[in-house]
Coordinates of C-alpha atoms in Angstrom, one line a residue:
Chain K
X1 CA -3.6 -9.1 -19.5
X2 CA -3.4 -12.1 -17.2
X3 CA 0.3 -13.5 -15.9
X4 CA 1.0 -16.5 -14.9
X5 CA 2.9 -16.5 -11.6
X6 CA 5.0 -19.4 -13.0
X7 CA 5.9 -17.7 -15.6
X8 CA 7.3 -14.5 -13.7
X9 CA 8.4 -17.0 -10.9
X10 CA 10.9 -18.9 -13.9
X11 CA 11.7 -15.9 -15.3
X12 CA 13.4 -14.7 -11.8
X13 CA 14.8 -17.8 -10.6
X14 CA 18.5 -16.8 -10.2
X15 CA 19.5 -17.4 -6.6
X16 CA 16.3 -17.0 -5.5
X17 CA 13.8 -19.3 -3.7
X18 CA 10.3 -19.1 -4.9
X19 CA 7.2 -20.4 -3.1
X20 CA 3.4 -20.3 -3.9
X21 CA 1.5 -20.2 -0.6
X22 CA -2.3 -20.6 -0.3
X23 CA -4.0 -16.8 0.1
X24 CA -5.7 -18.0 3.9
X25 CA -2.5 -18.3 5.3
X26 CA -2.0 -15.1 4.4
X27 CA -3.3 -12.7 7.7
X28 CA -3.3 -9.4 7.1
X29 CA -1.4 -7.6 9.7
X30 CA -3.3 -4.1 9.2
X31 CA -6.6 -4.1 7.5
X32 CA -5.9 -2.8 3.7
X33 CA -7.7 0.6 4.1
X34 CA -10.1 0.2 1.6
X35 CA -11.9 3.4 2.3
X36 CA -9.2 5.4 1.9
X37 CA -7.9 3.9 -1.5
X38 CA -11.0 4.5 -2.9
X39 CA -11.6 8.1 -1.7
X40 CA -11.3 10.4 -5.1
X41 CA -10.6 13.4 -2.9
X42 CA -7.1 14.1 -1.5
X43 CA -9.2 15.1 1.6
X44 CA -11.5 12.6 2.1
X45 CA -8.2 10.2 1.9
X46 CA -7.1 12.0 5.0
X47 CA -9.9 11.7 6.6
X48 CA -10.3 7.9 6.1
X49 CA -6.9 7.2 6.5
X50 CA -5.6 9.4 9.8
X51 CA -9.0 10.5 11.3
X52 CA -7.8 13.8 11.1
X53 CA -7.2 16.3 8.0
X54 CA -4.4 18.1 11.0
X55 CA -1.8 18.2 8.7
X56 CA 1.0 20.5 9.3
X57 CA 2.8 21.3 5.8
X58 CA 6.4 21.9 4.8
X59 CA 7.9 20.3 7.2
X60 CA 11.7 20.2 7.1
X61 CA 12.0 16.7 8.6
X62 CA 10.6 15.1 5.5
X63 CA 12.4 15.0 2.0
X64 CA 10.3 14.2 -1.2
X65 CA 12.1 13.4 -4.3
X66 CA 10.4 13.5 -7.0
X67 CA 11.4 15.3 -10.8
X68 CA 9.4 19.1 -11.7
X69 CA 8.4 17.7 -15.0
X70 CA 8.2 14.1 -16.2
X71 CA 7.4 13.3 -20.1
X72 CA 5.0 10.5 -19.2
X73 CA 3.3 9.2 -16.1
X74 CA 3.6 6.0 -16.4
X75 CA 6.2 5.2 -14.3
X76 CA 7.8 8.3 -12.0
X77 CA 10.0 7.5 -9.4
X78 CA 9.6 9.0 -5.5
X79 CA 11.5 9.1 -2.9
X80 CA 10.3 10.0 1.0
X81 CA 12.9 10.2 3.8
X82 CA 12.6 11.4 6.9
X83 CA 14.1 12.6 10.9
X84 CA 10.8 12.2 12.6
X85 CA 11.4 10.6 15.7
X86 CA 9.1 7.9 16.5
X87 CA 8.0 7.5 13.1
X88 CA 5.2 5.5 12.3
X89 CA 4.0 5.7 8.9
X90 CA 4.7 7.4 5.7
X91 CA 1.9 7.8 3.3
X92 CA 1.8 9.4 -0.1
X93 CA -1.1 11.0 -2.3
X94 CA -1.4 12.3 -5.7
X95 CA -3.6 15.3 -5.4
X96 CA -5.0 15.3 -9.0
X97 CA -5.1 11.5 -9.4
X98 CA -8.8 10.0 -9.3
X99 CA -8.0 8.0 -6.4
X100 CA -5.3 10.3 -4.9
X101 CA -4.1 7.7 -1.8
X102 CA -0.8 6.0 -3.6
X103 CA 0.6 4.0 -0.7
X104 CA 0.8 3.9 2.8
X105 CA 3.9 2.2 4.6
X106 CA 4.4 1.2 8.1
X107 CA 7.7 2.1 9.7
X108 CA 8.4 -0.4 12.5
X109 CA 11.0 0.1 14.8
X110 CA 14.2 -0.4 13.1
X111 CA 13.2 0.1 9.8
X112 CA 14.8 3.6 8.3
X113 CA 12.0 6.3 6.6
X114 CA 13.9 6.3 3.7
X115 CA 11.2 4.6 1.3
X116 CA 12.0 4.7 -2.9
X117 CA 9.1 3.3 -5.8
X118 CA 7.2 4.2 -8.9
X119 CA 3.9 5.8 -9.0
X120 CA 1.5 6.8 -11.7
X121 CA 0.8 10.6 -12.4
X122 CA -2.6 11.0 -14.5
X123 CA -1.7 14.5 -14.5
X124 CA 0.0 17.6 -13.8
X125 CA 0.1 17.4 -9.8
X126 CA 1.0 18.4 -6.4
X127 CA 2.9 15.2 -4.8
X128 CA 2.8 15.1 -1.1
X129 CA 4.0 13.0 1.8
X130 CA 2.3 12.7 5.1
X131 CA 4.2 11.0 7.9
X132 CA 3.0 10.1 10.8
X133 CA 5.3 10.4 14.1
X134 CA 4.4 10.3 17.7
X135 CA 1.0 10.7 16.6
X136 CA 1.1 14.0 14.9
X137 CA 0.6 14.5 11.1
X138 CA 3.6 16.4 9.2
X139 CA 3.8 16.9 5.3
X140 CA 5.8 17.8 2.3
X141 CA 4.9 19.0 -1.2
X142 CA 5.7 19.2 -4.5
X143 CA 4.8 19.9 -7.8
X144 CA 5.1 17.9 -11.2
X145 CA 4.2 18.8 -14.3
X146 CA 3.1 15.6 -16.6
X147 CA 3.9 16.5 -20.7
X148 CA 1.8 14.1 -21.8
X149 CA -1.4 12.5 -20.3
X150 CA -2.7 9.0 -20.0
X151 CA -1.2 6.3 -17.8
X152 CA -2.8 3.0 -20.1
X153 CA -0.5 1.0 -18.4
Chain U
X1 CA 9.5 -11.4 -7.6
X2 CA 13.0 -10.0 -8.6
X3 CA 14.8 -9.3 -4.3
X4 CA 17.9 -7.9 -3.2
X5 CA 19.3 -7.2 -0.2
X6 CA 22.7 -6.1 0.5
X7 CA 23.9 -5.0 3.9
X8 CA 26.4 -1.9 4.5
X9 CA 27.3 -0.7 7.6
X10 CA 24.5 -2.3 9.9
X11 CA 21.9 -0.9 7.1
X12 CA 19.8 -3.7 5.4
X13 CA 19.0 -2.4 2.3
X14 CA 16.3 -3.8 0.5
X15 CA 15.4 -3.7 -3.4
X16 CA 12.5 -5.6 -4.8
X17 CA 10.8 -5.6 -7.9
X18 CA 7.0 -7.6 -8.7
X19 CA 6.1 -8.9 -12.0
X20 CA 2.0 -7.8 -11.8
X21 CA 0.1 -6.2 -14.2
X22 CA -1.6 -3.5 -11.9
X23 CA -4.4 -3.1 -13.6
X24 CA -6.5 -0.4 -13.0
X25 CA -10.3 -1.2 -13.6
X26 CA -10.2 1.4 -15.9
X27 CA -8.5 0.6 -18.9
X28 CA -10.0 -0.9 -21.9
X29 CA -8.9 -3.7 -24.0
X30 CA -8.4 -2.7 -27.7
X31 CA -9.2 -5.9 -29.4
X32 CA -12.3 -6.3 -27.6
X33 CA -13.8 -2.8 -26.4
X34 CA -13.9 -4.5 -23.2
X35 CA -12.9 -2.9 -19.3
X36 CA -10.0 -4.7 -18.3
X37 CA -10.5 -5.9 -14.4
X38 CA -8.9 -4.3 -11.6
X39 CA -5.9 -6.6 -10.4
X40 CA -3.4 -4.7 -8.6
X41 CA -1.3 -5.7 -5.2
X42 CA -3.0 -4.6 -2.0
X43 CA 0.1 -5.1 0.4
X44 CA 3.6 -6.3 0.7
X45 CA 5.2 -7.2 3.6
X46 CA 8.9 -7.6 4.3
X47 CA 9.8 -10.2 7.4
X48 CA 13.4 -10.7 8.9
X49 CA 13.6 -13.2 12.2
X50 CA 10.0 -13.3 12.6
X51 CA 9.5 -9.7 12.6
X52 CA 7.6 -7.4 9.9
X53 CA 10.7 -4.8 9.4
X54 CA 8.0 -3.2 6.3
X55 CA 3.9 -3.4 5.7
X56 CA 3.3 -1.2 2.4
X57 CA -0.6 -1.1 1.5
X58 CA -0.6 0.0 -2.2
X59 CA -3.3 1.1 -4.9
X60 CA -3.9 1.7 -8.0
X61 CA -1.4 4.5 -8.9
X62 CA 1.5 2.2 -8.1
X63 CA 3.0 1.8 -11.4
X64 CA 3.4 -2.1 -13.2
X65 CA 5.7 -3.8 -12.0
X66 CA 5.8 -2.4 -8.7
X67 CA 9.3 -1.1 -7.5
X68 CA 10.2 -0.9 -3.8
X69 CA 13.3 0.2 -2.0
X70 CA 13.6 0.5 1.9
X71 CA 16.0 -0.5 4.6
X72 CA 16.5 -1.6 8.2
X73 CA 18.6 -2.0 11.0
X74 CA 19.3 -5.3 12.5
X75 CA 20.4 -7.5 9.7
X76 CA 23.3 -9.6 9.4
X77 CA 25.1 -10.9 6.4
X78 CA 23.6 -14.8 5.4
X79 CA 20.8 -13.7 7.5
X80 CA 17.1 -14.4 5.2
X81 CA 14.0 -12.0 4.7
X82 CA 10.5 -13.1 3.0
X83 CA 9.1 -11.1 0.9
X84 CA 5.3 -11.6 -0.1
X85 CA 2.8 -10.2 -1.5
X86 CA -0.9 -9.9 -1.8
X87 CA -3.4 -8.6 -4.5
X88 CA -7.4 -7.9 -4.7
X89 CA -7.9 -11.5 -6.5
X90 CA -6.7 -13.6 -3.8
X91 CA -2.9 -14.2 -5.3
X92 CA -0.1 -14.0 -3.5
X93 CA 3.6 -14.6 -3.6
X94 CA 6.2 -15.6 -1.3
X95 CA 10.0 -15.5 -1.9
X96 CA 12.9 -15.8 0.7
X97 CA 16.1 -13.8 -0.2
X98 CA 19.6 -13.9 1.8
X99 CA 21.4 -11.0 2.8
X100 CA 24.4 -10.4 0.7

């Protein structure tokens, strides 16, 4: 399936201001980390991603929200806060998932580690957040169990 | 691009939803047995008085329609953020949204 953006733009245009910008004015402000999206192993992901596979686990500055059982995949919703100082980045992975790096978000100055969206779970998984904070790796866990499989869309 | 952003006690928060299909590379069309190519969003960024206040780099497990809440310090009311986004084909999207 193809969209048109000007068909999603008109379908939003309540009080909003949209704008189509050529993509080379675009710069990207941190490389996209190709290597580490397309890593089918939780710890190769790591590896790309942070250099490191240092990970301390359960750490009890970090909160992951995410439901013990979910009927589909499609569409699960997460949530990752957290009261690391210095806070960097917050990354999340889908252990069972054939390309287990989700996201990665960078956490300037200012902006609160209290990030919310919807991820696709292939299968019953272990969930975890990785964030990183004055240069050390912390991580929390979780698991959820996926009724039915397949994530077509 | 669906944005809001509502401010509360110093906190910006931020709610956006994407129209994109997110396709994974993987799925196969049914009407013509054919692999349906990856098109997905590769990174959104989130600006507010000429500072990035959120860079997220996403893949393929993000779900359609990508949904995104964060927040920031530093906003005021009437203030604007830009939005855009980014995908693997070259599109992108830029909307500017006011602080309510």
């Amino acid at each position: 399936m193809s969209l048109n953006r000007r068909h999603f733009i008109s379908v939003f245009t309540a009080a909003t201001t949209a704008l189509l910008i050529p993509f080379h004015i675009i710069a990207a402000v941190i490389p996209w980390p190709r290597k580490a999206f397309s890593a089918t192993k939780i710890e190769d992901a790591y590896q790309s991603l942070f250099n490191s596979n240092l990970i301390s686990v359960n750490s009890k500055k970090i909160k992951l929200t995410v439901p013990k059982t979910s009927k589909t995949g499609h569409a699960v919703a997460v949530n990752i806060t957290s009261t690391l100082e210095e806070i960097e980045s917050i990354s999340l992975f889908i252990k069972n998932n054939p390309k287990p790096l989700v996201a990665t978000f960078q956490i300037p100055e200012g902006t609160i580690a209290d990030i919310s969206t919807h991820i696709r779970i292939y299968q019953t998984s272990t969930v975890i957040a990785v964030a990183k904070a004055a240069g050390e790796l912390h991580s929390k866990s979780q698991n959820i169990r996926i009724l039915s499989g397949g994530c077509g869309e | 691009m669906k944005v809001k952003a509502k401010i509360e006690q110093g906190v910006t928060y931020v709610r956006i939803l994407v129209d994109h299909p997110m396709e994974t590379g993987q799925r196969i069309d049914t009407e013509t047995s054919e692999l349906i190519p990856a098109k997905y969003i590769q990174q959104l960024t989130c600006e507010h008085s000429g500072k990035l206040v959120l860079v997220a780099q996403l893949g393929i497990d993000v779900s359609k329609n990508p949904y995104l809440a964060f927040s920031f310090k530093g906003g005021k009311k009437g203030d604007s953020i830009s939005i855009r986004w980014n995908d693997n084909e070259g599109d992108s999207l830029m909307i500017t949204e006011t602080i309510q």
